[in-house]
Amino acid sequence: MLDRNFNQNALRKVLCTDITYLYYGLGRKAFLSAIKDIASGEIVSWELSQNLELEFVVKTVARLEQLSLPQDSILHSDQGFHYTSPLYSQKIKQLKIIQSMSRKGNCIDNAPMESFFGHLKDEVDFKSCNTFQELTVKVNEYMQYYNHQRYQWELKKMTPVQYRNHLLAAVA
């Protein structure tokens, strides 16, 4: 549905989501589910888990209830088992969000999330975290940094939150 149309100007109209793994401590692994607003580049929801159970992905989506989403918002993902599950689809429908999925085995179709996860892993040393709690703190700190302090060329050298406010001012 999205067809790689990542140039969006309507806030929270097109969102994308994915899951990545984070290695920390001595060979430990956690999983991060995140949702990104395509227009502003802002990470609007995230959830960290010690396992790949469906519930943490559904929680990530449930956090969207706290946002004011425009009618017919789209949430784009890959075709992983979390995103094709009936529980996930039910939550999306409950929130009146349109579900969009990449073609099977084509990570380029979800490039904004892949790019974000690449930056996250390049910029943060998760191996220094000895516990899941330390990892959680580090992820939350990075999300705040990414949204509020990390300037981005494609956002006219603004942070995602600054760019969101810029887009809001343009329509006011």
Short mmCIF file of C-alpha atoms in Angstrom, two decimals:
data_model
loop_
_atom_site.label_atom_id
_atom_site.label_comp_id
_atom_site.label_asym_id
_atom_site.label_seq_id
_atom_site.Cartn_x
_atom_site.Cartn_y
_atom_site.Cartn_z
CA MET A 1 0.00 0.00 0.00
CA LEU A 2 2.70 2.50 0.96
CA ASP A 3 4.81 1.50 -2.07
CA ARG A 4 7.97 3.18 -0.71
CA ASN A 5 6.30 6.63 -0.74
CA PHE A 6 8.30 7.93 2.22
CA ASN A 7 7.92 11.63 1.37
CA GLN A 8 5.02 12.61 3.56
CA ASN A 9 4.07 16.02 4.96
CA ALA A 10 0.97 15.13 6.97
CA LEU A 11 1.93 14.47 10.58
CA ARG A 12 1.16 11.01 11.90
CA LYS A 13 -0.67 10.10 8.70
CA VAL A 14 1.92 7.50 7.69
CA LEU A 15 3.76 5.57 10.37
CA CYS A 16 6.13 2.64 10.04
CA THR A 17 7.13 -0.01 12.53
CA ASP A 18 9.63 -2.81 12.95
CA ILE A 19 11.51 -4.87 15.51
CA THR A 20 15.26 -5.11 16.02
CA TYR A 21 17.49 -7.00 18.40
CA LEU A 22 19.92 -5.34 20.81
CA TYR A 23 22.84 -7.30 22.23
CA TYR A 24 23.94 -6.21 25.68
CA GLY A 25 26.07 -7.44 28.56
CA LEU A 26 27.69 -10.80 28.06
CA GLY A 27 25.78 -12.26 25.14
CA ARG A 28 22.32 -11.19 26.26
CA LYS A 29 19.72 -10.13 23.72
CA ALA A 30 16.67 -7.86 23.94
CA PHE A 31 14.15 -6.77 21.34
CA LEU A 32 13.01 -3.26 20.48
CA SER A 33 9.71 -2.51 18.76
CA ALA A 34 9.38 1.07 17.53
CA ILE A 35 7.00 3.21 15.49
CA LYS A 36 8.23 6.18 13.44
CA ASP A 37 6.22 9.06 12.00
CA ILE A 38 7.32 9.35 8.37
CA ALA A 39 6.57 13.09 8.11
CA SER A 40 8.57 14.27 11.13
CA GLY A 41 10.98 11.38 11.58
CA GLU A 42 9.93 11.24 15.24
CA ILE A 43 9.87 7.92 17.08
CA VAL A 44 6.35 8.14 18.52
CA SER A 45 6.21 4.79 20.33
CA TRP A 46 8.60 2.10 21.47
CA GLU A 47 8.69 -0.95 23.69
CA LEU A 48 11.60 -3.07 24.83
CA SER A 49 11.30 -6.77 25.67
CA GLN A 50 13.43 -9.70 26.74
CA ASN A 51 11.52 -12.00 24.41
CA LEU A 52 9.85 -11.93 21.01
CA GLU A 53 6.31 -12.55 22.25
CA LEU A 54 3.54 -10.79 20.39
CA GLU A 55 2.40 -8.76 23.40
CA PHE A 56 5.27 -6.25 23.33
CA VAL A 57 4.49 -5.34 19.71
CA VAL A 58 0.80 -4.91 20.53
CA LYS A 59 1.82 -2.66 23.47
CA THR A 60 3.87 -0.53 21.06
CA VAL A 61 0.76 -0.02 18.91
CA ALA A 62 -1.48 0.55 21.95
CA ARG A 63 0.68 3.55 22.91
CA LEU A 64 -0.58 5.25 19.75
CA GLU A 65 -3.88 5.75 21.60
CA GLN A 66 -2.15 8.60 23.47
CA LEU A 67 -1.56 10.46 20.19
CA SER A 68 -3.98 12.39 18.07
CA LEU A 69 -3.90 10.47 14.80
CA PRO A 70 -5.55 11.79 11.65
CA GLN A 71 -8.34 9.78 10.11
CA ASP A 72 -7.14 6.92 7.91
CA SER A 73 -3.61 6.85 9.31
CA ILE A 74 -1.45 4.10 7.84
CA LEU A 75 0.88 1.85 9.84
CA HIS A 76 3.44 0.14 7.60
CA SER A 77 5.44 -2.94 8.60
CA ASP A 78 7.14 -5.97 7.16
CA GLN A 79 5.36 -9.32 6.99
CA GLY A 80 6.86 -10.76 10.16
CA PHE A 81 4.68 -13.02 12.26
CA HIS A 82 3.90 -10.23 14.75
CA TYR A 83 2.40 -8.04 12.05
CA THR A 84 0.37 -10.80 10.41
CA SER A 85 -1.14 -12.04 13.66
CA PRO A 86 -4.89 -11.65 14.27
CA LEU A 87 -4.27 -9.89 17.62
CA TYR A 88 -2.09 -7.24 15.97
CA SER A 89 -4.58 -6.71 13.13
CA GLN A 90 -7.41 -6.43 15.65
CA LYS A 91 -5.54 -3.73 17.61
CA ILE A 92 -4.84 -1.79 14.40
CA LYS A 93 -8.52 -1.93 13.42
CA GLN A 94 -9.59 -0.91 16.93
CA LEU A 95 -7.49 2.25 16.55
CA LYS A 96 -8.95 2.85 13.06
CA ILE A 97 -5.53 2.59 11.46
CA ILE A 98 -5.00 1.17 7.98
CA GLN A 99 -2.50 -1.68 7.88
CA SER A 100 0.17 -1.70 5.16
CA MET A 101 2.87 -4.32 4.67
CA SER A 102 6.07 -4.61 2.68
CA ARG A 103 6.47 -7.19 -0.01
CA LYS A 104 7.75 -10.44 1.42
CA GLY A 105 11.50 -10.43 2.06
CA ASN A 106 12.00 -6.83 0.90
CA CYS A 107 13.52 -4.74 3.71
CA ILE A 108 13.86 -1.68 1.43
CA ASP A 109 10.08 -1.33 1.64
CA ASN A 110 10.55 -0.34 5.29
CA ALA A 111 13.68 1.76 4.80
CA PRO A 112 12.89 4.48 7.40
CA MET A 113 12.84 1.94 10.22
CA GLU A 114 15.90 0.09 8.96
CA SER A 115 17.74 3.43 8.79
CA PHE A 116 16.69 4.41 12.32
CA PHE A 117 17.79 1.06 13.76
CA GLY A 118 21.11 1.42 11.94
CA HIS A 119 21.73 4.83 13.54
CA LEU A 120 20.69 3.52 16.95
CA LYS A 121 23.14 0.62 16.81
CA ASP A 122 25.96 2.79 15.42
CA GLU A 123 25.54 5.53 18.03
CA VAL A 124 24.91 3.59 21.25
CA ASP A 125 27.16 1.10 23.03
CA PHE A 126 24.63 -1.39 24.36
CA LYS A 127 27.31 -3.93 25.30
CA SER A 128 28.17 -1.73 28.29
CA CYS A 129 24.73 -2.46 29.78
CA ASN A 130 24.92 -5.33 32.26
CA THR A 131 21.21 -5.57 33.04
CA PHE A 132 17.95 -5.21 31.16
CA GLN A 133 17.16 -2.18 33.35
CA GLU A 134 20.39 -0.48 32.27
CA LEU A 135 19.53 -1.26 28.65
CA THR A 136 16.05 0.22 29.12
CA VAL A 137 17.51 3.45 30.50
CA LYS A 138 19.98 3.68 27.61
CA VAL A 139 17.25 3.09 24.98
CA ASN A 140 14.97 5.70 26.59
CA GLU A 141 17.83 8.21 26.73
CA TYR A 142 18.60 7.62 23.05
CA MET A 143 14.95 8.06 22.06
CA GLN A 144 14.89 11.42 23.86
CA TYR A 145 18.18 12.39 22.20
CA TYR A 146 17.02 11.24 18.76
CA ASN A 147 13.69 13.06 18.93
CA HIS A 148 14.82 16.25 20.71
CA GLN A 149 18.54 16.79 20.02
CA ARG A 150 19.72 14.86 16.96
CA TYR A 151 19.65 17.17 13.95
CA GLN A 152 18.94 15.54 10.60
CA TRP A 153 19.79 16.72 7.09
CA GLU A 154 16.56 15.43 5.58
CA LEU A 155 14.59 17.47 8.15
CA LYS A 156 16.19 20.77 7.11
CA LYS A 157 18.81 20.34 9.86
CA MET A 158 16.13 20.18 12.57
CA THR A 159 15.41 17.53 15.16
CA PRO A 160 12.28 15.40 14.63
CA VAL A 161 10.39 17.35 17.32
CA GLN A 162 11.49 20.70 15.85
CA TYR A 163 10.43 19.52 12.40
CA ARG A 164 7.05 18.34 13.75
CA ASN A 165 6.52 21.81 15.24
CA HIS A 166 7.64 23.36 11.93
CA LEU A 167 5.01 21.30 10.06
CA LEU A 168 2.35 22.22 12.62
CA ALA A 169 3.17 25.93 12.25
CA ALA A 170 2.93 25.64 8.46
CA VAL A 171 -0.68 24.44 8.63
CA ALA A 172 -1.73 26.85 11.40
#
